[in-house]
Amino acid sequence: CLATKTVRLYYITSRVFASLHYCDAFHTTELIMGRVRTKTVKRSSRVLIEKYYPKLGLDFHTNKKICDEVAIIASKRLRNKIAGFTTHLMKRIQKGPVRGISFKLQEEEREKKDSFVPLHSALEIAAQTLEVDQCTADMMKAMGVCWRLDQSLTMQYEGITHTVVPVAANIQLPERFPRRAR
C-alpha cells in the first residue's frame, strides 16, 4: 500500500498486540500482528546466547534444534518463542553489542577498544606546521593577525605552538561564480 496512514490502536491482552494500518488508496484497514515477549522468553534466550554463542546462528530452525538439545523446555510453543527471540538477538549482536548479554567475544572486543593506543598523539599532530592558502591568510589579516605571506608565522594557542606557512604567495583564485558572456 503506497499511501498508508498508520493509526496505532493497541490491543494488549495476554497474547494480542496489533496496530491498524489505514490505506488511502483502497480505503481498507489491515491488522498487523506484533509480539509480546514475556520475561521468561527474554531471560532464557539471553542465557542460551551467553552459554552457547558459538553453536547458535542466524537461522531460526538451527537455533530451534540447538534449544532442543541443550535446554529442557516445557512446551514446543515456548521452545519456538525462545528460538525466535534468540535468532532476533543474534542478528542484533551482528550489528553491535546488546545490553544484557555478556559473552567472551564481546568482552574481548570491548577490552581491545579500551586498551587501544594511537600511533600518533593528537597533540603532536596539532603542533606540526600548518599550510595556509590566500583566502585563509586574508581572514587572519581581518582578525588582526599581522603577517606577511613570504614569512612563516608562529602562534601560541592553548599552550601549543603552531607554525603557519603560506602555500603559495601569488596564486590567483578563480571567481566563485563566473559571469556569462552575452
Coordinates of N, CA and C in Angstrom, one line a residue:
C1 N 0.8 -1.2 0.0 CA 0.0 0.0 0.0 C 0.9 1.2 0.0
L2 N 0.8 2.1 -1.0 CA 1.7 3.2 -1.1 C 1.3 4.4 -0.1
A3 N 0.1 4.8 -0.1 CA -0.3 5.9 0.8 C -0.9 5.3 2.0
T4 N -0.1 5.0 3.0 CA -0.6 4.4 4.2 C -0.5 5.3 5.4
K5 N -1.6 5.5 6.1 CA -1.6 6.2 7.3 C -1.7 5.2 8.4
T6 N -0.8 5.3 9.4 CA -0.8 4.3 10.4 C -1.5 4.9 11.6
V7 N -2.6 4.2 11.9 CA -3.4 4.6 13.1 C -3.1 3.5 14.1
R8 N -2.4 3.8 15.1 CA -1.9 2.8 16.0 C -3.0 2.6 17.1
L9 N -3.6 1.4 17.1 CA -4.6 1.0 18.1 C -4.0 -0.2 18.7
Y10 N -3.7 -0.1 20.0 CA -3.0 -1.3 20.6 C -4.1 -2.0 21.4
Y11 N -4.2 -3.3 21.1 CA -5.0 -4.2 21.9 C -4.0 -5.1 22.7
I12 N -3.8 -4.8 23.9 CA -2.9 -5.6 24.7 C -3.6 -6.5 25.7
T13 N -3.6 -7.7 25.4 CA -4.1 -8.7 26.3 C -2.9 -9.6 26.6
S14 N -3.1 -10.8 27.0 CA -2.0 -11.7 27.2 C -1.3 -12.1 26.0
R15 N -2.0 -12.1 24.8 CA -1.4 -12.6 23.6 C -1.4 -11.7 22.4
V16 N -2.3 -10.7 22.4 CA -2.5 -9.9 21.2 C -1.9 -8.5 21.3
F17 N -1.1 -8.1 20.3 CA -0.5 -6.8 20.2 C -0.6 -6.4 18.7
A18 N -1.4 -5.5 18.4 CA -1.7 -5.2 17.0 C -1.8 -3.8 16.7
S19 N -1.6 -3.4 15.5 CA -1.8 -2.0 15.1 C -2.6 -2.0 13.7
L20 N -3.5 -1.1 13.6 CA -4.3 -1.0 12.4 C -3.6 0.0 11.4
H21 N -3.5 -0.4 10.1 CA -2.9 0.4 9.1 C -4.1 0.8 8.2
Y22 N -4.3 2.1 8.0 CA -5.4 2.5 7.1 C -4.7 2.9 5.7
C23 N -5.2 2.3 4.6 CA -4.7 2.6 3.3 C -5.6 3.5 2.6
D24 N -5.1 4.7 2.2 CA -6.0 5.7 1.4 C -6.4 5.2 0.1
A25 N -5.5 4.5 -0.6 CA -5.7 4.1 -2.0 C -6.9 3.1 -2.1
F26 N -7.0 2.2 -1.1 CA -8.1 1.2 -1.2 C -9.2 1.4 -0.1
H27 N -9.0 2.3 0.7 CA -9.9 2.6 1.8 C -10.2 1.3 2.7
T28 N -9.1 0.7 3.0 CA -9.2 -0.5 3.8 C -8.3 -0.4 5.0
T29 N -8.5 -1.2 6.0 CA -7.6 -1.3 7.1 C -7.1 -2.8 7.2
E30 N -5.9 -2.9 7.6 CA -5.3 -4.2 7.7 C -4.8 -4.4 9.1
L31 N -4.9 -5.5 9.7 CA -4.4 -5.8 11.0 C -3.1 -6.4 11.0
I32 N -2.1 -5.7 11.6 CA -0.7 -6.2 11.5 C -0.4 -6.7 13.0
M33 N 0.0 -8.0 13.1 CA 0.2 -8.5 14.4 C 1.7 -8.2 14.8
G34 N 1.9 -8.0 16.1 CA 3.2 -7.8 16.7 C 3.5 -8.9 17.7
R35 N 4.4 -8.6 18.6 CA 4.8 -9.7 19.5 C 4.9 -9.1 20.9
V36 N 4.4 -9.9 21.9 CA 4.6 -9.6 23.3 C 5.5 -10.7 23.8
R37 N 6.7 -10.4 24.2 CA 7.6 -11.4 24.7 C 7.7 -11.3 26.2
T38 N 7.5 -12.5 26.8 CA 7.5 -12.5 28.3 C 8.9 -12.4 28.8
K39 N 9.0 -12.2 30.1 CA 10.3 -12.1 30.8 C 11.0 -13.5 30.7
T40 N 10.2 -14.5 30.7 CA 10.8 -15.9 30.7 C 11.5 -16.1 29.3
V41 N 10.9 -15.7 28.2 CA 11.5 -15.9 26.9 C 12.7 -15.1 26.8
K42 N 12.7 -13.8 27.2 CA 13.9 -13.0 27.1 C 15.0 -13.5 27.9
R43 N 14.7 -13.8 29.2 CA 15.8 -14.2 30.1 C 16.4 -15.5 29.6
S44 N 15.6 -16.5 29.2 CA 16.2 -17.8 28.8 C 16.9 -17.7 27.5
S45 N 16.5 -16.8 26.6 CA 17.3 -16.7 25.3 C 18.6 -16.0 25.6
R46 N 18.6 -15.1 26.5 CA 19.9 -14.4 26.9 C 20.9 -15.4 27.5
V47 N 20.4 -16.3 28.4 CA 21.2 -17.3 29.0 C 21.8 -18.2 27.9
L48 N 20.9 -18.6 27.0 CA 21.3 -19.5 25.9 C 22.4 -18.9 25.1
I49 N 22.3 -17.6 24.8 CA 23.3 -16.9 24.0 C 24.6 -16.9 24.8
E50 N 24.6 -16.5 26.0 CA 25.8 -16.4 26.8 C 26.5 -17.8 26.9
K51 N 25.8 -18.9 27.1 CA 26.4 -20.2 27.2 C 26.8 -20.8 25.9
Y52 N 26.0 -20.7 24.9 CA 26.2 -21.5 23.7 C 26.3 -20.6 22.4
Y53 N 26.9 -19.4 22.6 CA 27.1 -18.5 21.5 C 27.7 -19.1 20.2
P54 N 28.8 -19.9 20.4 CA 29.5 -20.4 19.1 C 28.6 -21.4 18.3
K55 N 27.7 -22.1 19.0 CA 26.8 -23.0 18.3 C 25.6 -22.3 17.6
L56 N 25.2 -21.2 18.1 CA 24.0 -20.5 17.6 C 24.3 -19.8 16.3
G57 N 23.3 -19.6 15.4 CA 23.5 -18.9 14.2 C 22.4 -17.9 13.9
L58 N 22.2 -17.5 12.7 CA 21.2 -16.5 12.3 C 19.9 -17.2 11.7
D59 N 19.9 -18.5 11.8 CA 18.7 -19.3 11.2 C 17.9 -19.8 12.4
F60 N 16.6 -19.6 12.3 CA 15.6 -20.0 13.3 C 15.6 -21.5 13.5
H61 N 15.6 -22.2 12.4 CA 15.5 -23.7 12.5 C 16.7 -24.3 13.2
T62 N 17.9 -23.9 12.9 CA 19.1 -24.4 13.6 C 19.1 -24.0 15.0
N63 N 18.6 -22.8 15.3 CA 18.6 -22.4 16.7 C 17.5 -23.2 17.5
K64 N 16.4 -23.5 16.8 CA 15.4 -24.3 17.4 C 15.9 -25.7 17.8
K65 N 16.7 -26.3 16.9 CA 17.3 -27.7 17.2 C 18.3 -27.6 18.4
I66 N 19.1 -26.5 18.4 CA 20.0 -26.3 19.5 C 19.3 -26.1 20.8
C67 N 18.2 -25.4 20.8 CA 17.4 -25.2 22.0 C 16.9 -26.5 22.5
D68 N 16.5 -27.4 21.6 CA 16.0 -28.7 21.9 C 17.1 -29.6 22.6
E69 N 18.3 -29.5 22.1 CA 19.4 -30.3 22.5 C 19.9 -29.8 23.9
V70 N 20.1 -28.5 24.1 CA 20.9 -28.0 25.3 C 19.9 -27.7 26.4
A71 N 18.7 -27.5 26.2 CA 17.8 -27.0 27.3 C 16.6 -27.9 27.4
I72 N 16.0 -27.9 28.6 CA 14.8 -28.6 28.8 C 13.7 -27.6 28.9
I73 N 12.9 -27.5 27.8 CA 11.8 -26.5 27.7 C 10.5 -27.2 27.7
A74 N 9.5 -26.7 28.5 CA 8.3 -27.4 28.8 C 7.4 -27.7 27.6
S75 N 7.3 -26.8 26.7 CA 6.4 -27.0 25.5 C 7.1 -26.6 24.2
K76 N 6.5 -27.1 23.1 CA 7.0 -26.8 21.8 C 6.8 -25.3 21.5
R77 N 5.7 -24.8 21.9 CA 5.4 -23.4 21.6 C 6.4 -22.4 22.3
L78 N 6.7 -22.7 23.6 CA 7.7 -21.9 24.3 C 9.1 -22.1 23.7
R79 N 9.4 -23.3 23.3 CA 10.7 -23.5 22.6 C 10.8 -22.6 21.4
N80 N 9.8 -22.6 20.6 CA 9.8 -21.8 19.3 C 9.9 -20.3 19.6
K81 N 9.3 -19.8 20.7 CA 9.4 -18.4 21.1 C 10.8 -18.1 21.5
I82 N 11.4 -19.0 22.3 CA 12.8 -18.8 22.8 C 13.7 -18.8 21.6
A83 N 13.5 -19.7 20.7 CA 14.4 -19.8 19.5 C 14.3 -18.6 18.6
G84 N 13.0 -18.1 18.5 CA 12.8 -16.9 17.6 C 13.5 -15.7 18.2
F85 N 13.3 -15.5 19.6 CA 14.0 -14.3 20.2 C 15.5 -14.5 20.2
T86 N 16.0 -15.7 20.3 CA 17.4 -15.9 20.2 C 17.9 -15.5 18.9
T87 N 17.2 -15.9 17.8 CA 17.6 -15.5 16.5 C 17.6 -14.0 16.3
H88 N 16.6 -13.4 16.9 CA 16.5 -11.9 16.8 C 17.7 -11.3 17.5
L89 N 18.0 -11.8 18.7 CA 19.2 -11.2 19.4 C 20.5 -11.5 18.7
M90 N 20.6 -12.7 18.0 CA 21.9 -13.0 17.3 C 22.0 -12.0 16.1
K91 N 20.9 -11.6 15.5 CA 21.0 -10.6 14.4 C 21.4 -9.3 14.9
R92 N 20.9 -8.9 16.1 CA 21.3 -7.6 16.7 C 22.7 -7.6 17.2
I93 N 23.2 -8.8 17.6 CA 24.6 -8.9 18.1 C 25.6 -8.7 16.9
Q94 N 25.2 -9.1 15.7 CA 26.0 -8.9 14.5 C 26.2 -7.4 14.2
K95 N 25.2 -6.6 14.6 CA 25.3 -5.2 14.3 C 26.2 -4.4 15.4
G96 N 26.1 -4.9 16.6 CA 26.9 -4.3 17.7 C 26.5 -4.9 19.0
P97 N 27.1 -4.4 20.1 CA 26.8 -5.0 21.4 C 25.4 -4.8 21.8
V98 N 24.9 -5.8 22.5 CA 23.5 -5.8 23.0 C 23.5 -5.8 24.5
R99 N 22.6 -4.9 25.1 CA 22.6 -4.7 26.5 C 22.0 -6.0 27.2
G100 N 22.6 -6.4 28.2 CA 22.2 -7.6 29.0 C 22.8 -8.9 28.6
I101 N 23.6 -8.9 27.5 CA 24.3 -10.1 27.1 C 25.8 -9.9 27.2
S102 N 26.5 -10.8 27.9 CA 27.9 -10.6 28.0 C 28.5 -12.0 27.8
F103 N 29.3 -12.1 26.7 CA 30.0 -13.3 26.4 C 31.4 -13.0 26.1
K104 N 32.3 -14.0 26.0 CA 33.7 -13.8 25.9 C 34.1 -12.9 24.7
L105 N 33.6 -13.2 23.5 CA 34.0 -12.5 22.4 C 33.6 -11.0 22.5
Q106 N 32.5 -10.7 23.1 CA 32.1 -9.3 23.2 C 33.0 -8.6 24.3
E107 N 33.3 -9.3 25.3 CA 34.2 -8.7 26.3 C 35.6 -8.5 25.8
E108 N 36.1 -9.4 25.0 CA 37.5 -9.2 24.4 C 37.5 -8.0 23.4
E109 N 36.4 -7.9 22.7 CA 36.3 -6.7 21.8 C 36.3 -5.4 22.5
R110 N 35.6 -5.4 23.6 CA 35.5 -4.2 24.5 C 36.9 -3.9 25.1
E111 N 37.6 -4.9 25.5 CA 38.9 -4.7 26.1 C 39.9 -4.1 25.0
K112 N 39.8 -4.6 23.8 CA 40.6 -4.1 22.7 C 40.4 -2.6 22.5
K113 N 39.1 -2.2 22.5 CA 38.8 -0.8 22.3 C 39.3 0.0 23.4
D114 N 39.2 -0.5 24.7 CA 39.6 0.3 25.8 C 41.1 0.4 25.9
S115 N 41.9 -0.6 25.4 CA 43.3 -0.6 25.6 C 44.0 -0.1 24.3
F116 N 43.3 0.5 23.4 CA 43.8 1.0 22.1 C 44.7 2.2 22.4
V117 N 45.9 2.2 21.8 CA 46.8 3.4 22.0 C 47.1 3.8 20.5
P118 N 46.8 5.1 20.2 CA 47.1 5.6 18.8 C 48.6 5.7 18.6
L119 N 49.0 5.6 17.3 CA 50.4 5.7 16.9 C 50.9 7.1 17.1
H120 N 50.1 8.1 16.7 CA 50.5 9.5 16.8 C 49.5 10.2 17.7
S121 N 50.0 11.0 18.6 CA 49.2 11.7 19.5 C 48.5 12.9 18.8
A122 N 47.3 13.2 19.2 CA 46.6 14.3 18.6 C 47.3 15.7 18.9
L123 N 48.0 15.7 20.0 CA 48.7 17.0 20.3 C 50.0 17.1 19.4
E124 N 50.6 16.0 19.1 CA 51.8 16.1 18.2 C 51.4 16.6 16.8
I125 N 50.3 16.1 16.3 CA 49.8 16.5 15.0 C 49.4 17.9 15.0
A126 N 48.8 18.4 16.1 CA 48.4 19.8 16.2 C 49.6 20.7 16.2
A127 N 50.7 20.3 16.8 CA 51.9 21.1 16.9 C 52.7 21.2 15.7
Q128 N 52.4 20.5 14.6 CA 53.1 20.5 13.4 C 52.8 21.7 12.6
T129 N 53.5 21.9 11.5 CA 53.3 23.0 10.6 C 52.0 22.9 9.8
L130 N 51.3 24.0 9.8 CA 50.0 24.1 9.1 C 50.1 25.0 7.9
E131 N 49.8 24.5 6.7 CA 49.8 25.2 5.5 C 48.5 26.0 5.3
V132 N 48.7 27.3 4.8 CA 47.5 28.1 4.7 C 47.5 28.7 3.3
D133 N 46.3 28.8 2.7 CA 46.2 29.4 1.4 C 45.8 30.9 1.5
Q134 N 45.7 31.6 0.4 CA 45.5 33.0 0.3 C 44.2 33.4 1.1
C135 N 43.2 32.7 0.9 CA 41.9 33.1 1.5 C 42.0 33.1 3.0
T136 N 42.6 32.0 3.5 CA 42.8 31.9 5.0 C 43.7 33.0 5.5
A137 N 44.7 33.4 4.7 CA 45.6 34.4 5.1 C 44.9 35.8 5.2
D138 N 44.0 36.0 4.2 CA 43.2 37.2 4.3 C 42.3 37.2 5.5
M139 N 41.7 36.1 5.9 CA 40.9 36.0 7.1 C 41.7 36.3 8.3
M140 N 42.9 35.8 8.4 CA 43.7 36.1 9.5 C 44.1 37.6 9.6
K141 N 44.3 38.2 8.5 CA 44.6 39.7 8.5 C 43.4 40.4 9.0
A142 N 42.2 40.0 8.6 CA 40.9 40.6 9.0 C 40.7 40.4 10.5
M143 N 41.2 39.3 11.1 CA 41.1 39.1 12.5 C 42.2 39.9 13.3
G144 N 43.1 40.5 12.6 CA 44.1 41.3 13.3 C 45.5 40.7 13.5
V145 N 45.7 39.6 12.8 CA 47.0 38.9 12.9 C 47.9 39.5 11.8
C146 N 48.9 40.3 12.2 CA 49.8 40.9 11.2 C 50.8 39.8 10.7
W147 N 50.8 39.7 9.4 CA 51.6 38.6 8.9 C 51.8 38.8 7.4
R148 N 53.0 38.6 6.9 CA 53.3 38.7 5.5 C 53.4 37.3 4.9
L149 N 52.9 37.2 3.6 CA 52.8 35.9 3.0 C 54.2 35.2 2.7
D150 N 55.2 36.0 2.7 CA 56.5 35.4 2.4 C 57.2 34.9 3.7
Q151 N 56.6 35.0 4.8 CA 57.2 34.5 6.1 C 56.3 33.5 6.7
S152 N 56.9 32.7 7.6 CA 56.0 31.8 8.4 C 55.6 32.5 9.7
L153 N 54.5 32.0 10.2 CA 54.0 32.7 11.4 C 53.9 31.6 12.5
T154 N 54.4 32.0 13.7 CA 54.3 31.1 14.9 C 53.2 31.7 15.8
M155 N 52.2 30.8 16.1 CA 51.2 31.3 17.0 C 51.1 30.4 18.3
Q156 N 50.7 31.0 19.4 CA 50.5 30.3 20.6 C 49.1 30.2 20.9
Y157 N 48.5 28.9 21.0 CA 47.1 28.8 21.3 C 46.9 27.6 22.3
E158 N 46.3 27.9 23.4 CA 46.1 26.9 24.5 C 47.4 26.2 24.8
G159 N 48.5 26.9 24.9 CA 49.7 26.2 25.4 C 50.4 25.5 24.3
I160 N 49.9 25.4 23.1 CA 50.5 24.7 22.0 C 51.0 25.7 20.9
T161 N 52.2 25.5 20.5 CA 52.8 26.4 19.5 C 52.5 25.9 18.1
H162 N 51.9 26.7 17.2 CA 51.5 26.4 15.9 C 52.4 27.2 14.9
T163 N 53.0 26.6 13.9 CA 53.7 27.3 12.9 C 52.9 27.3 11.6
V164 N 52.5 28.4 11.1 CA 51.6 28.6 9.9 C 52.5 29.0 8.8
V165 N 52.5 28.3 7.7 CA 53.3 28.6 6.5 C 52.3 28.8 5.3
P166 N 52.5 29.8 4.5 CA 51.6 30.0 3.3 C 51.9 29.0 2.3
V167 N 50.9 28.5 1.6 CA 51.1 27.5 0.5 C 51.8 28.2 -0.7
A168 N 51.2 29.2 -1.2 CA 51.9 30.0 -2.3 C 51.4 31.4 -2.2
A169 N 52.3 32.3 -2.5 CA 52.0 33.7 -2.3 C 51.3 34.3 -3.5
N170 N 51.5 33.9 -4.7 CA 51.0 34.5 -5.9 C 50.0 33.7 -6.6
I171 N 49.1 33.0 -5.9 CA 48.1 32.1 -6.6 C 46.9 33.0 -6.8
Q172 N 46.4 33.0 -8.1 CA 45.2 33.8 -8.4 C 44.0 32.8 -8.3
L173 N 43.1 33.1 -7.4 CA 41.9 32.2 -7.2 C 40.9 32.6 -8.3
P174 N 40.2 31.6 -8.9 CA 39.2 31.9 -9.8 C 38.0 32.5 -9.1
E175 N 37.1 33.2 -9.9 CA 35.9 33.8 -9.4 C 35.0 32.7 -9.0
R176 N 34.3 32.9 -7.9 CA 33.4 31.9 -7.4 C 32.3 31.6 -8.4
F177 N 31.6 32.6 -8.9 CA 30.5 32.4 -9.9 C 30.9 33.3 -11.1
P178 N 31.5 32.6 -12.1 CA 31.9 33.4 -13.3 C 30.7 33.9 -14.1
R179 N 30.9 35.1 -14.6 CA 29.8 35.8 -15.4 C 29.6 35.1 -16.7
R180 N 28.4 35.1 -17.2 CA 28.2 34.5 -18.5 C 28.4 35.6 -19.6
A181 N 29.0 35.2 -20.7 CA 29.2 36.1 -21.8 C 27.9 36.3 -22.6
R182 N 27.5 37.5 -22.9 CA 26.2 37.7 -23.6 C 26.4 38.1 -25.0

